[in-house]
Amino acid sequence: MTSPAEPAPLMLFNSLTRSLEAFEPVHPGEARVYSCGPTVYNYAHLGNMRAYVFADTLGRVLSFKGYRLRHIINITDVGHLTDDADQGEDKLEKAAAERAQSIWDIARHYTEAFWEDIRALNIRQPAEWSIATDYVLRMIEFARSIADKHCYELPSGLYFDVSTVSDYGSLARAATEAGEGRIEAVEGKRNAQDFAIWRRTPEGETRQMEWESPWGPGAPGWHLECSVMSEALLGFPFDIHTGGIDHREIHHPNEIAQNQAFACSHGSGARFWMHNNFLIDRTGKMSKSSGEFLRLPLLVSKGIHPLAYRLMCLQAHYRSELEFSWDNLLAALTRLKRLVMAVEGLKKRAAGTWRTFWYSAPVPGASNPILTQVWDKLHPKLQPLLQEFDSAVSDDLKTPLALTVLENVVSIKKVPPESKLYAVELIDHVLGFGLMDLSRDALRIRPQGRSIDEAAIQEMLEDRKEAKAEGNYSAADAIRESLALLGVSVMDGDPLGWEWRIEV
Ligand code: AMP
Ligand code: ZN
């Protein structure tokens, strides 16, 4: 194959229309993406992190397709209530009261923990992390501009009247009354789905975080924050708004209603609304209320590299539910190890002669697909594979297929190692494992809190080998049992040649 094939058109699933649509940016050559960020009253669980692996992958694909990416992720440090409704406490106020700490300390602590998880998963830094409390004045201005036509006041604050915009809730595809059960009745609300955009501090109380406003002292509603920050940083309309699928039901329809009111249009603020499906966990450990809930550092403490979780996410399509299990995770770790070992082997054989994959930064006003840029530098046997990769990621981010292509690139016969490495690096730029720098040693993490005497384990393994060689299988089994009691499982016939691993 010599002439560069046309890069595949980028098709993305738009939750607004529930269909695949060709991506055409609002601003030529540029992609503007806003992702709903975490509420920093507690640590992010693994499910939350799936949302950011998805948003990161989307951003990487947009870069691969040659767009200049402007990605914003917000940090919600005020306004998210304990029950998604208009009553209940602010999640951060509650955490601060329980722990006798200031809200600012709580927010800082969990924001930093979240950023650590972001780094560990190789999630690229967005252009900006927008912090909700930095935008409160702008939120008040936004609310003021829509208040007369779209809102009404109740003793508890300013409410948005959803009947003032056309087609409220069409994103959720909910009949008008659906969702009602989840929203606690507030005396005086005109419609069940009306929501607070400003929550007035109750008479006689003071909140740690409150601001003066035309509707009394109080704090913004959660939905208002995302409308305001996305408008301030990306402008309406922008290209893509992302979040977990739960946001399709209430948070995003409410953002859309506000955006329509603000822009006096039927547009929804963003052209595409994209939602990742849930990571589900039948062990019930994902709930933040349970003691040892599933967080990234928990994996690491069990000796599992965080990028195994990234790979586990990419093995599933983002719109499918993904079930968490330790077995799934260990299988992903094995797959990652295989890739790392293969790349290490290629590097050894190429002996430093490979050329680092290079591409030119997109120019304003035009997209410049990376596939087109590198086509001539690709080994002819790799060209069809890269084309397959491009088709996979362009087809609504089919990462499971893209991973298989990567493995095929690594294992294809009769292609010099340096050519393979060039292609591996190119693909890895999109899948985000950092394969060119990951070593097999880095993947072997010591589980915390276990004193492991490696020499003793090695000795027991030698004894077991001898027992087997002598045909003394019962002795060999007994040694295996003793190792199991130490939390070590023997890996006979491991394709990577590892003899043992620590049980998770
Ligand atoms: P939160 O901090 O609760 O606002 O959630 C942060 C992000 O994680 C949002 O985009 C949620 O939709 C998403 N999310 C929450 N739970 C899960 C889950 N189990 N699987 C995938 N995404 C989730
Ligand atoms: Zn949001």
GROMACS .gro file of N, CA, C and O and ligand atoms in nm, residues 34 36 74 222 226 241 251-252 255, ligand 2:
model
   37
   34TYR      N    1  -1.579   1.941   2.712
   34TYR     CA    2  -1.598   1.968   2.856
   34TYR      C    3  -1.639   1.837   2.923
   34TYR      O    4  -1.731   1.769   2.877
   36CYS      N    5  -1.759   1.661   3.289
   36CYS     CA    6  -1.800   1.681   3.428
   36CYS      C    7  -1.697   1.616   3.518
   36CYS      O    8  -1.665   1.498   3.501
   74ASN      N    9  -1.390   1.995   3.518
   74ASN     CA   10  -1.413   2.081   3.635
   74ASN      C   11  -1.392   2.004   3.765
   74ASN      O   12  -1.390   1.881   3.767
  222TRP      N   13  -2.559   2.274   4.166
  222TRP     CA   14  -2.456   2.198   4.095
  222TRP      C   15  -2.468   2.210   3.943
  222TRP      O   16  -2.370   2.229   3.871
  226CYS      N   17  -2.174   2.369   3.586
  226CYS     CA   18  -2.120   2.317   3.461
  226CYS      C   19  -2.162   2.403   3.343
  226CYS      O   20  -2.084   2.424   3.249
  241HIS      N   21  -1.965   1.738   2.516
  241HIS     CA   22  -1.978   1.740   2.662
  241HIS      C   23  -1.982   1.593   2.706
  241HIS      O   24  -2.059   1.515   2.653
  251HIS      N   25  -2.860   1.562   3.551
  251HIS     CA   26  -2.761   1.671   3.549
  251HIS      C   27  -2.751   1.734   3.410
  251HIS      O   28  -2.759   1.856   3.396
  252HIS      N   29  -2.736   1.654   3.309
  252HIS     CA   30  -2.719   1.711   3.175
  252HIS      C   31  -2.847   1.770   3.118
  252HIS      O   32  -2.842   1.879   3.057
  255GLU      N   33  -2.853   2.103   3.270
  255GLU     CA   34  -2.757   2.194   3.207
  255GLU      C   35  -2.811   2.244   3.074
  255GLU      O   36  -2.802   2.363   3.043
  506ZN      ZN   37  -2.138   1.861   3.521
   0.00000   0.00000   0.00000
